[in-house]
PDB file of C-alpha atoms and ligand atoms in Angstrom:
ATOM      1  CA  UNK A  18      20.367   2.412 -10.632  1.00 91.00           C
ATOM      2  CA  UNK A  19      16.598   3.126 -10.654  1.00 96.00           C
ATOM      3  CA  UNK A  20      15.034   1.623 -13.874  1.00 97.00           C
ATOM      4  CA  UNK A  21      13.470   2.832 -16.522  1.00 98.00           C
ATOM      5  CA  UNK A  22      10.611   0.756 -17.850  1.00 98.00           C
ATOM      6  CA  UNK A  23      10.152   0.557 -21.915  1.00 98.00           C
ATOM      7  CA  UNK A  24       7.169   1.323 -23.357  1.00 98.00           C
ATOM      8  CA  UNK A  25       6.350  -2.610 -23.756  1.00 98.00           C
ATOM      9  CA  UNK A  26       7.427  -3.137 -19.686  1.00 98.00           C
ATOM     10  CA  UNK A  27       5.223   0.217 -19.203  1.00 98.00           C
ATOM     11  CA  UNK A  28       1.920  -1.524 -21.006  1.00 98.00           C
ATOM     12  CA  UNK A  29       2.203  -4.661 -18.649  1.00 98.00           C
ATOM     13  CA  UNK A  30       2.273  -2.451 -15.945  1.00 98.00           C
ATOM     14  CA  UNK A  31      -1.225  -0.712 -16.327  1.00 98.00           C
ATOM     15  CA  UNK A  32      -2.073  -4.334 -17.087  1.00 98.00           C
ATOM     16  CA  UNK A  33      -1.247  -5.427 -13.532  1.00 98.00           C
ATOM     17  CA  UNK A  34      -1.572  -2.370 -11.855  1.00 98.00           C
ATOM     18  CA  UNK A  35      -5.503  -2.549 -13.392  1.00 98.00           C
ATOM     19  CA  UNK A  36      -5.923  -5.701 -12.087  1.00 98.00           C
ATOM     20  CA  UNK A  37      -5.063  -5.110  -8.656  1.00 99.00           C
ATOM     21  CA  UNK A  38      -7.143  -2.321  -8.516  1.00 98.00           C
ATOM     22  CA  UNK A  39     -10.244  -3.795  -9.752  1.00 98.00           C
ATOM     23  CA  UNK A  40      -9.229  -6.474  -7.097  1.00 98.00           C
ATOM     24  CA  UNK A  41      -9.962  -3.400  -4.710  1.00 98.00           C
ATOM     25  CA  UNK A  42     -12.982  -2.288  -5.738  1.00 98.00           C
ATOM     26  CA  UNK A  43     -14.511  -6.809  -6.336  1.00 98.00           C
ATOM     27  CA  UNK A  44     -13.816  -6.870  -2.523  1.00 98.00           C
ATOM     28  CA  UNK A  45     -15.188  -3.409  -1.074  1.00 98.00           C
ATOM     29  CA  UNK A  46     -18.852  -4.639  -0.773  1.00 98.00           C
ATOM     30  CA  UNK A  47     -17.848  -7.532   0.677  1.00 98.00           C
ATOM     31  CA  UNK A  48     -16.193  -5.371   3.278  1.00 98.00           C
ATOM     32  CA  UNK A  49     -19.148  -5.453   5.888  1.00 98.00           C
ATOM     33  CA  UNK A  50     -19.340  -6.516  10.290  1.00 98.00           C
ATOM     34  CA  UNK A  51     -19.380 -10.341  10.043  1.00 98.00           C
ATOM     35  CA  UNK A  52     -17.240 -10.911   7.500  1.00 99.00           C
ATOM     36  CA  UNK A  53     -13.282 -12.506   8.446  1.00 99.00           C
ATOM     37  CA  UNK A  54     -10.602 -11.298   6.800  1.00 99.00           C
ATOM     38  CA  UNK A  55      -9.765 -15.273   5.715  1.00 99.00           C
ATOM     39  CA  UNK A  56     -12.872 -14.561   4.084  1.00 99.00           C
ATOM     40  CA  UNK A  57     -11.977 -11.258   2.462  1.00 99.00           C
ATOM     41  CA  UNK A  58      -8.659 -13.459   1.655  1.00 99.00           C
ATOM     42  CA  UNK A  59      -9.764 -16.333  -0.263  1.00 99.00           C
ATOM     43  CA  UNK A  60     -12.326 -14.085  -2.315  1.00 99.00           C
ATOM     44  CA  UNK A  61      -9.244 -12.053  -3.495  1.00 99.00           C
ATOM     45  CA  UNK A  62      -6.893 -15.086  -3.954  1.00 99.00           C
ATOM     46  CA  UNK A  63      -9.772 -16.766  -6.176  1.00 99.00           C
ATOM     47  CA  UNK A  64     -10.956 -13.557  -8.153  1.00 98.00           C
ATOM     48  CA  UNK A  65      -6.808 -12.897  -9.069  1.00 99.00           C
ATOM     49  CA  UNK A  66      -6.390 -16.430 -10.135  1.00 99.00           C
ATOM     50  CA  UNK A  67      -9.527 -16.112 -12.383  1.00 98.00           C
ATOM     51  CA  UNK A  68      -7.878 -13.527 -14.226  1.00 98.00           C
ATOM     52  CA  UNK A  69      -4.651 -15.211 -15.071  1.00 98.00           C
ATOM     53  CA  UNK A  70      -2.917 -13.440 -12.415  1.00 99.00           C
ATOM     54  CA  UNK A  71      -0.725 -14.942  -9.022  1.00 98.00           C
ATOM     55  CA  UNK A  72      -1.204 -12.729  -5.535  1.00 98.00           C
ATOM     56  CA  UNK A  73       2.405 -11.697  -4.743  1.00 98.00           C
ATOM     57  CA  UNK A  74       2.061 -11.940  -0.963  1.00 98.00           C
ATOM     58  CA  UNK A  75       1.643 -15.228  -0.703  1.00 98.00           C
ATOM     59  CA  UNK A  76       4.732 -17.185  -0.113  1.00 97.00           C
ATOM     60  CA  UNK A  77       6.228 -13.655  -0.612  1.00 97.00           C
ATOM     61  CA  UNK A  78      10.147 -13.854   1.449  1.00 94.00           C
ATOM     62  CA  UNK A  79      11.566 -10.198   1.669  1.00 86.00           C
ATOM     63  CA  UNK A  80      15.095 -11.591   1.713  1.00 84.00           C
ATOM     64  CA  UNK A  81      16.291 -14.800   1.252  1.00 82.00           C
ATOM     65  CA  UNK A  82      17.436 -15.039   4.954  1.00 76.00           C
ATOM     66  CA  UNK A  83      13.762 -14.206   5.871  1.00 78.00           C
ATOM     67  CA  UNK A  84      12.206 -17.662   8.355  1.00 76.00           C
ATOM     68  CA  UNK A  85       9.173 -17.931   6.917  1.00 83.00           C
ATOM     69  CA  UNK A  86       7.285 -16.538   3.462  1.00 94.00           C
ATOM     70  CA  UNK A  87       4.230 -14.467   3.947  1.00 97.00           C
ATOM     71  CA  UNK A  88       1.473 -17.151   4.541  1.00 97.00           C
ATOM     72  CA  UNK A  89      -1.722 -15.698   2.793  1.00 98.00           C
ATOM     73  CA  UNK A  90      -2.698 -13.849  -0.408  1.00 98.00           C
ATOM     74  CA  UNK A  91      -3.616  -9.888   0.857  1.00 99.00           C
ATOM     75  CA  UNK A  92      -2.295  -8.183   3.779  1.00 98.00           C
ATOM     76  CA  UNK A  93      -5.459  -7.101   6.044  1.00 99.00           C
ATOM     77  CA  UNK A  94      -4.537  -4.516   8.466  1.00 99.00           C
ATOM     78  CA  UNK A  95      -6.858  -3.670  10.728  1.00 99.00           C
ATOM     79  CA  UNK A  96      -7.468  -0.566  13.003  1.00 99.00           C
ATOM     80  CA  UNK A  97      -3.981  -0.231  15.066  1.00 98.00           C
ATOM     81  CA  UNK A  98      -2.129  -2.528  12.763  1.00 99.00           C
ATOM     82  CA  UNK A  99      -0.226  -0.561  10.811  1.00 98.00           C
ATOM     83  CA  UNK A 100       0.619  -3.218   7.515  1.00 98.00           C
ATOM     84  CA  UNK A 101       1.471  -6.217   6.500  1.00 98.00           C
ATOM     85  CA  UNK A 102      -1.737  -7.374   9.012  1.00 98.00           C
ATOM     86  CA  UNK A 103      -2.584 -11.822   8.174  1.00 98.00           C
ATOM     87  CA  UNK A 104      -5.488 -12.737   7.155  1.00 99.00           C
ATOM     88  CA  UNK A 105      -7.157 -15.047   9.833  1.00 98.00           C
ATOM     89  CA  UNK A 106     -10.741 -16.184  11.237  1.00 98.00           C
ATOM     90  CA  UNK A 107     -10.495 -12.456  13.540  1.00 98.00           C
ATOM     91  CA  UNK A 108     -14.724 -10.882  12.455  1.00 99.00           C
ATOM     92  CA  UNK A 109     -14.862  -7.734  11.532  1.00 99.00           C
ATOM     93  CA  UNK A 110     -16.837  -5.810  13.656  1.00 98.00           C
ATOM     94  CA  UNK A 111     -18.956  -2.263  13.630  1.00 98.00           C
ATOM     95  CA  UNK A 112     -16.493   0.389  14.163  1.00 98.00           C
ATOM     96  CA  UNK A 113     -13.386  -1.170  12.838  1.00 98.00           C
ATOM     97  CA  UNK A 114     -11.177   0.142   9.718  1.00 99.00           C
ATOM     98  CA  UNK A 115      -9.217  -1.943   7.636  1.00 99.00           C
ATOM     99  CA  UNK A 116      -6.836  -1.897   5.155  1.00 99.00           C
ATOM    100  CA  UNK A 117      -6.375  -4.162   2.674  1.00 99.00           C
ATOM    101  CA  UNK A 118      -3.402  -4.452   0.502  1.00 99.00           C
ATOM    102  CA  UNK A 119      -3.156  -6.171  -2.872  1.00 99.00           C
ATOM    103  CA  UNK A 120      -0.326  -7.035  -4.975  1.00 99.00           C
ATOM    104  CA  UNK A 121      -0.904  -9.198  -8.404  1.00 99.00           C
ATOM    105  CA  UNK A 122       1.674 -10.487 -11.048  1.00 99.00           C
ATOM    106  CA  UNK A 123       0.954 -10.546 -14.040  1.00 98.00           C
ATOM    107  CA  UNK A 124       2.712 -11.625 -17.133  1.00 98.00           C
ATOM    108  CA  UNK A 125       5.534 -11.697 -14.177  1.00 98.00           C
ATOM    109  CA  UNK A 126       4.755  -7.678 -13.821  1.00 99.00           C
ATOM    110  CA  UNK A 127       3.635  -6.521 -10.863  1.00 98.00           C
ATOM    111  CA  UNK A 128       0.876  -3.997  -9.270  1.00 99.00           C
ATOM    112  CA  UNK A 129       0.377  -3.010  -5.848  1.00 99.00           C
ATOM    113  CA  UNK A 130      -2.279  -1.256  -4.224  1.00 99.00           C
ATOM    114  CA  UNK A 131      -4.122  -0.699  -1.160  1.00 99.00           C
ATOM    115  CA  UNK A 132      -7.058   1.405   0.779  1.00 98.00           C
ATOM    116  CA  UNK A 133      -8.348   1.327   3.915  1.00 99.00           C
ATOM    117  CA  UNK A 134     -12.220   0.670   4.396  1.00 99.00           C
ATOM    118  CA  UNK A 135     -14.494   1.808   7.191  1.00 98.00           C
ATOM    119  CA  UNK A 136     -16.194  -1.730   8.291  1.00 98.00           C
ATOM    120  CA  UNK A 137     -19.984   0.082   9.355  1.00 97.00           C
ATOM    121  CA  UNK A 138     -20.767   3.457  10.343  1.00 97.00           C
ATOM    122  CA  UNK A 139     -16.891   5.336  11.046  1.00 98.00           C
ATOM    123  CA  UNK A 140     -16.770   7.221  14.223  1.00 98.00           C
ATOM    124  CA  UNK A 141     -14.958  10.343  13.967  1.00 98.00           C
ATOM    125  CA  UNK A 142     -11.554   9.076  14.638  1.00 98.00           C
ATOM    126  CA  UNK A 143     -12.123   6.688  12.105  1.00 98.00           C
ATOM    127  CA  UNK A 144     -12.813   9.351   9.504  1.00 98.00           C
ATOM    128  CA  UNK A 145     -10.175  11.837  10.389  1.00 98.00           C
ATOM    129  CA  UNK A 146      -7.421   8.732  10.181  1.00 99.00           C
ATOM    130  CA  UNK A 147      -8.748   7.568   6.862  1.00 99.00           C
ATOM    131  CA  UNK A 148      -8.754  11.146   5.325  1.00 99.00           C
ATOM    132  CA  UNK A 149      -5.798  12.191   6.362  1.00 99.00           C
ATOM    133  CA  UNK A 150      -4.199   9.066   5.106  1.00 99.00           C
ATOM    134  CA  UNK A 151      -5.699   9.769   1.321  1.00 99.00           C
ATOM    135  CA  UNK A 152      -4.758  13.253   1.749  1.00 99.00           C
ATOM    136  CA  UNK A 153      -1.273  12.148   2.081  1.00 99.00           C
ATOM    137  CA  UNK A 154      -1.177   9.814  -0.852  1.00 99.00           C
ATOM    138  CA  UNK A 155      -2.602  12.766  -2.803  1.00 98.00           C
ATOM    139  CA  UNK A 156      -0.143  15.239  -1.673  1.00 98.00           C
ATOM    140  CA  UNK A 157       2.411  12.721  -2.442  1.00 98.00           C
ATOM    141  CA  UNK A 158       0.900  12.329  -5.708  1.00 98.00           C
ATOM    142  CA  UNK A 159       1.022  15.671  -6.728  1.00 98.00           C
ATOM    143  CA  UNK A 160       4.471  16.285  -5.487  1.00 98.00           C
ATOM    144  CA  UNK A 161       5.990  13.059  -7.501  1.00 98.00           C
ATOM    145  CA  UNK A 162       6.913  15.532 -10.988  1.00 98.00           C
ATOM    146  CA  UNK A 163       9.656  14.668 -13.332  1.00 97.00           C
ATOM    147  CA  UNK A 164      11.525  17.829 -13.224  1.00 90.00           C
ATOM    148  CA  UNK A 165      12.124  17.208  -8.860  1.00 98.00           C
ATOM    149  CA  UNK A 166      13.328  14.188  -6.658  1.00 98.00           C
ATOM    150  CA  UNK A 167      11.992  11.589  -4.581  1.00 98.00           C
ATOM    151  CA  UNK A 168      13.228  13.671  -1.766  1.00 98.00           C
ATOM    152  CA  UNK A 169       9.729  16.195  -2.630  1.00 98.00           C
ATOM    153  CA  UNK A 170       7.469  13.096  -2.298  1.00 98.00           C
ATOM    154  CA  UNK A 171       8.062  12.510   1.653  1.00 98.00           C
ATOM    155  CA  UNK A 172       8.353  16.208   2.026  1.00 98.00           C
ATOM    156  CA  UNK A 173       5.193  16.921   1.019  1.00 98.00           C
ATOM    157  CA  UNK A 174       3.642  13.978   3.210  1.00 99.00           C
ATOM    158  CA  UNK A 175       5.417  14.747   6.029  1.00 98.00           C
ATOM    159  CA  UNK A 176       3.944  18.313   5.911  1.00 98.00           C
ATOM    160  CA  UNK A 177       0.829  17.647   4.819  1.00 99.00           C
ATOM    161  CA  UNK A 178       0.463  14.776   8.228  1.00 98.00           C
ATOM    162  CA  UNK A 179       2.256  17.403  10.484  1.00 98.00           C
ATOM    163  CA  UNK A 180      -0.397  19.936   9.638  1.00 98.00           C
ATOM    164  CA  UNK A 181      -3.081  17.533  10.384  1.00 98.00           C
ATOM    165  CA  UNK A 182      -1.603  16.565  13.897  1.00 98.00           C
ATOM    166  CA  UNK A 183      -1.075  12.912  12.489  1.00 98.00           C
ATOM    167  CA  UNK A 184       2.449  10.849  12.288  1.00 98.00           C
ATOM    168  CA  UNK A 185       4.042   9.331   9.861  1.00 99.00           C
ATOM    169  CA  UNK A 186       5.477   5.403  10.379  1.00 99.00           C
ATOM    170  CA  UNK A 187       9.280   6.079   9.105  1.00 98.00           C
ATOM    171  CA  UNK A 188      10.243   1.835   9.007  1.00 98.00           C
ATOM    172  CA  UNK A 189       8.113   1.291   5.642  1.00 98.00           C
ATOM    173  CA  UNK A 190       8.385   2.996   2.592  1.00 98.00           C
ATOM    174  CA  UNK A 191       7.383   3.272  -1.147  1.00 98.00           C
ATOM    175  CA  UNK A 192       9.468   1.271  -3.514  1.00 98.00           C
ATOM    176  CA  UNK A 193      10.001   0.970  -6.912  1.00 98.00           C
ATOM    177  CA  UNK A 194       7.921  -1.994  -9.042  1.00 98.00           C
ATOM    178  CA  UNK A 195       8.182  -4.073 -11.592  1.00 98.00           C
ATOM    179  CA  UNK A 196       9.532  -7.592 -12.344  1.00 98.00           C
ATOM    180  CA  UNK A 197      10.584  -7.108  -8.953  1.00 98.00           C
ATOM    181  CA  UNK A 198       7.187  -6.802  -6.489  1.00 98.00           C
ATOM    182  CA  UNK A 199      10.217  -4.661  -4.179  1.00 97.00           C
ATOM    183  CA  UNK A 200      12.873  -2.667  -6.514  1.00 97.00           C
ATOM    184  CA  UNK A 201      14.902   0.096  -6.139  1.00 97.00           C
ATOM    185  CA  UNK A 202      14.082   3.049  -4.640  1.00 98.00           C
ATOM    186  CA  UNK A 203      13.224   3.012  -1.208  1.00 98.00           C
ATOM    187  CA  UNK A 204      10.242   6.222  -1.726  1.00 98.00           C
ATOM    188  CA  UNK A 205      10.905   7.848   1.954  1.00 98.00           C
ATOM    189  CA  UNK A 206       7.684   9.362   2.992  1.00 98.00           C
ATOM    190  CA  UNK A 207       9.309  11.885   5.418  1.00 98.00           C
ATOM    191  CA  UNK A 208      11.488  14.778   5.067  1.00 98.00           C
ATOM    192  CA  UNK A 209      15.288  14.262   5.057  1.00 97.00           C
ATOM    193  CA  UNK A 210      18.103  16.307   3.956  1.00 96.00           C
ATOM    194  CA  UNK A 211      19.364  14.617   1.303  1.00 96.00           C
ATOM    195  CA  UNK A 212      17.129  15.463  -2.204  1.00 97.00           C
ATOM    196  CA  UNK A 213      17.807  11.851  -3.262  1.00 97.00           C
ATOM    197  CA  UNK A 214      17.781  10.639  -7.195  1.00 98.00           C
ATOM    198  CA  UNK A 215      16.034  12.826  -9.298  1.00 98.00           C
ATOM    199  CA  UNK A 216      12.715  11.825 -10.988  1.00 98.00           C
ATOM    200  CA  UNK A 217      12.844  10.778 -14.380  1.00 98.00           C
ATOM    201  CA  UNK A 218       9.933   9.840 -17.056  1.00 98.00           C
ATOM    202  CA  UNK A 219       9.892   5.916 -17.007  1.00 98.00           C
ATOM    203  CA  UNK A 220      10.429   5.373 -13.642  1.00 98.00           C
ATOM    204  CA  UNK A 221       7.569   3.066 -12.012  1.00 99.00           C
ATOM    205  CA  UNK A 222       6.905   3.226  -7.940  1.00 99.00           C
ATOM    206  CA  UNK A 223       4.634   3.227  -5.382  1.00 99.00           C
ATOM    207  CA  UNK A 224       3.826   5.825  -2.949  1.00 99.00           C
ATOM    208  CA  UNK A 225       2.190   4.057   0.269  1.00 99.00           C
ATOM    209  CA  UNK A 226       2.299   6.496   3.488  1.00 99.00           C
ATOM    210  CA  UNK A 227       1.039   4.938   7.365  1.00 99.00           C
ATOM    211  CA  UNK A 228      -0.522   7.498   8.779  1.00 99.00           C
ATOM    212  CA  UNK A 229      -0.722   7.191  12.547  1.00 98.00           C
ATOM    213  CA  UNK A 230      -3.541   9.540  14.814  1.00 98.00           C
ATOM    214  CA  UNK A 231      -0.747   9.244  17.801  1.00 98.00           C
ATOM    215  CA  UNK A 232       2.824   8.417  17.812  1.00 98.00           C
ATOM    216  CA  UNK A 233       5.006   7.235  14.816  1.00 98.00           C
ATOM    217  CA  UNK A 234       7.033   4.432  16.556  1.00 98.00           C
ATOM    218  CA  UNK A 235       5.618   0.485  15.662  1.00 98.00           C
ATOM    219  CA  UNK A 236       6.112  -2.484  16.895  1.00 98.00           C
ATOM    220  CA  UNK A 237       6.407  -5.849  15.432  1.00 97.00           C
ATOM    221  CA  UNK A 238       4.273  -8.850  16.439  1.00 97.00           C
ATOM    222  CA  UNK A 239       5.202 -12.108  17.237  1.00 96.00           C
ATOM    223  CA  UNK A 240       3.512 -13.411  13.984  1.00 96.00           C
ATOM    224  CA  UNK A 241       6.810 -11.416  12.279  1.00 94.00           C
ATOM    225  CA  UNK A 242       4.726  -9.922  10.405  1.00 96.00           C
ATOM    226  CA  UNK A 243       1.769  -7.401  11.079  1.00 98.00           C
ATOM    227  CA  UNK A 244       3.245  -4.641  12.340  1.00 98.00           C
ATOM    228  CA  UNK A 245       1.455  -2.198  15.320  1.00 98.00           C
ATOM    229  CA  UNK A 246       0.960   1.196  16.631  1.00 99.00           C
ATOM    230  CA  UNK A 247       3.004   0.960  19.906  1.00 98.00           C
ATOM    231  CA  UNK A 248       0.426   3.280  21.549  1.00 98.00           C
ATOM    232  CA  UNK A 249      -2.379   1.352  19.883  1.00 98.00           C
ATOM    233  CA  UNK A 250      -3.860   4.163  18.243  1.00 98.00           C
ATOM    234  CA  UNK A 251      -5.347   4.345  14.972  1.00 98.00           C
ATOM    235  CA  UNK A 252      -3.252   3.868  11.461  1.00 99.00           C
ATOM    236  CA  UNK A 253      -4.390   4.201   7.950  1.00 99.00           C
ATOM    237  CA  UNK A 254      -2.830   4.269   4.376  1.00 99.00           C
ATOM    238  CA  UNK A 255      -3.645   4.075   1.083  1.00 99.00           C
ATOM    239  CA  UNK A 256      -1.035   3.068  -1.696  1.00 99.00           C
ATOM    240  CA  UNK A 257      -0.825   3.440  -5.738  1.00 99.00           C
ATOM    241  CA  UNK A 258       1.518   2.645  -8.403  1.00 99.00           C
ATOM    242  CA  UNK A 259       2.530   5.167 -10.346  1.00 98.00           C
ATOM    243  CA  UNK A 260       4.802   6.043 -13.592  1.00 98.00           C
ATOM    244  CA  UNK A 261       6.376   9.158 -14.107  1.00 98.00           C
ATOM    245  CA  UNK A 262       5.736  10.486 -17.421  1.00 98.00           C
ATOM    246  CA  UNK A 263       7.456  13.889 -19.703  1.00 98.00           C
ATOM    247  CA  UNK A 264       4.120  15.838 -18.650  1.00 98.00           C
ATOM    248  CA  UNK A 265       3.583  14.637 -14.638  1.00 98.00           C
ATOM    249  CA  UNK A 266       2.343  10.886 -13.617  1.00 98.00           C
ATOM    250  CA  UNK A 267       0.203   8.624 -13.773  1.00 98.00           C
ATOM    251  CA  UNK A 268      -1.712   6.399 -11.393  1.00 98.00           C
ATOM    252  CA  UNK A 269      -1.589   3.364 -12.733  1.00 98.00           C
ATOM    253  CA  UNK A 270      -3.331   1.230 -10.257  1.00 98.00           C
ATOM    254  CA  UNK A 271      -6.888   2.537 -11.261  1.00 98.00           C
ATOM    255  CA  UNK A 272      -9.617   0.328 -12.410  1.00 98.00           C
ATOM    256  CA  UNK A 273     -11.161   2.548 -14.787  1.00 82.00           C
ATOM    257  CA  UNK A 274     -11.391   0.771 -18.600  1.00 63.00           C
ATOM    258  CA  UNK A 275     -12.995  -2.679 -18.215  1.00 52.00           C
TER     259      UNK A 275
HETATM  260  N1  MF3 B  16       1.980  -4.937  -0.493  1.00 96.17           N
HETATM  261  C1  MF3 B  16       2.950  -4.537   0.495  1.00 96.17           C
HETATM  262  C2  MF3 B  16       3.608  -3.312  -0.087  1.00 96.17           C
HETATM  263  O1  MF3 B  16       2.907  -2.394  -0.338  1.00 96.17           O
HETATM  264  C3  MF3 B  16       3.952  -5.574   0.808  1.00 96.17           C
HETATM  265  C4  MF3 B  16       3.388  -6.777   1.413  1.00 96.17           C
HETATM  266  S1  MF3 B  16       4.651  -7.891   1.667  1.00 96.17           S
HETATM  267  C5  MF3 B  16       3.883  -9.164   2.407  1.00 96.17           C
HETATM  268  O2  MF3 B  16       4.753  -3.223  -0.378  1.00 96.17           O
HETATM  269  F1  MF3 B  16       4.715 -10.124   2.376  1.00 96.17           F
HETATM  270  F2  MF3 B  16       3.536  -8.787   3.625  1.00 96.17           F
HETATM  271  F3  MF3 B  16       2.818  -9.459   1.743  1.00 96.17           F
HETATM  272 CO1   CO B  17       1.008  -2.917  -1.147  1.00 96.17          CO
HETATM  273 CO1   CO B  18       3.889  -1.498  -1.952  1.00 96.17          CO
END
């Protein structure tokens, strides 16, 4: 069963969902050659704590059976890593794109969002990745509507990276939010034949498409976590919560308010 959040679980949502965003937009200028992403980490960590808020990541087991819990606060993915990238002393250099993810709780609600930053001047692969991964949030956005299914979502941003002559990483999906940082559904952002559960006003989730220039297929790192290109070229994404309302949706993870 997908939930359907109440109008009080709804308002905690935007609450967290704010926060992580404006997370997003405290860390951008910081975002510079130079800079490590420990650095990017621990500004993050501190700025969520300041505002009464825990960073989900951190400690963060996807399954109980799961060896170790995610050791930092953010995920920092950076040019070929696809997600789920550690923070660590690596400098960001000229040329380099990066995305970083953030995840808050709340009031135990949480919000997840992420973008992906050019570190300097972008070279032209840099800028075709990064737009085409927005472009596919957007189209998968705009295709989320509460008279269709979930099924419309990945169809739309499986087109939409087709078109562009980009892939689409099929291993990691969108997922529903809440009390839960992962909760059902699994949001597929690829085309399959199955419709799945239809949208319905209420229902919270993110949509969060990796967008690779070359071939779909990854590969996991030692670290068990950051996850790679296996042709090393470039990936990108960019991730919101949304809620499905009687009219459309709403991004929730905007900062927009304070
Ligand atoms: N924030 C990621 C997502 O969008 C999940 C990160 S899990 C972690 O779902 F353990 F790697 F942090
Ligand atoms: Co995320
Ligand atoms: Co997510």
């Amino acid at each position: 069963m997908i939930p359907i959040k109440t109008a009080e679980e709804i308002e905690q949502m935007r609450l967290s969902c704010r926060l992580a965003a404006r997370t997003l937009v405290m860390i951008e200028p910081h975002i510079r050659p130079g800079v490590t992403t420990n650095r990017l980490n621990d500004l993050c960590h501190q700025f969520i704590l300041d505002h009464g808020a825990t960073p989900s990541p951190l400690h963060y087991r996807p399954s109980p059976q799961s060896p170790q819990g995610f050791p930092k606060s953010i995920c920092t993915s950076v040019n070929h890593q696809v997600c789920h990238g550690i923070p660590s002393d690596r400098v960001l250099r000229e040329n380099d794109i990066i995305n970083v993810d953030i995840t808050v709780c709340l009031n135990g609600f949480h919000g997840d969002t992420s973008k992906t930053f050019f570190v300097g001047p972008p070279t032209s692969r840099n800028k075709k990745i990064v737009l085409v991964a927005a472009e596919c949030l957007q189209v998968g956005i705009e295709a989320a509507q509460p008279a269709g299914y979930f099924g419309d979502i990945g169809t739309a941003i499986e087109i939409h990276a087709r078109n562009s002559y980009c892939s689409v990483v099929r291993e990691y999906c969108g997922h529903g939010i809440g009390r839960s940082f992962h909760e059902e559904p699994a949001v597929l952002h690829y085309a399959t034949r199955d419709r799945g559960a239809k949208l319905q006003p209420g229902m919270i989730f993110t949509i969060e498409p990796m967008i690779n220039l070359g071939k779909a297929d990854i590969r996991l790192m030692p670290d068990h976590w950051t996850v790679v290109t296996k042709d090393h070229t470039l990936s990108a994404q960019f991730e919101h919560t949304i809620l499905i309302t009687p009219e459309g949706n709403e991004i929730l993870t905007v900062a927009d308010g304070c």
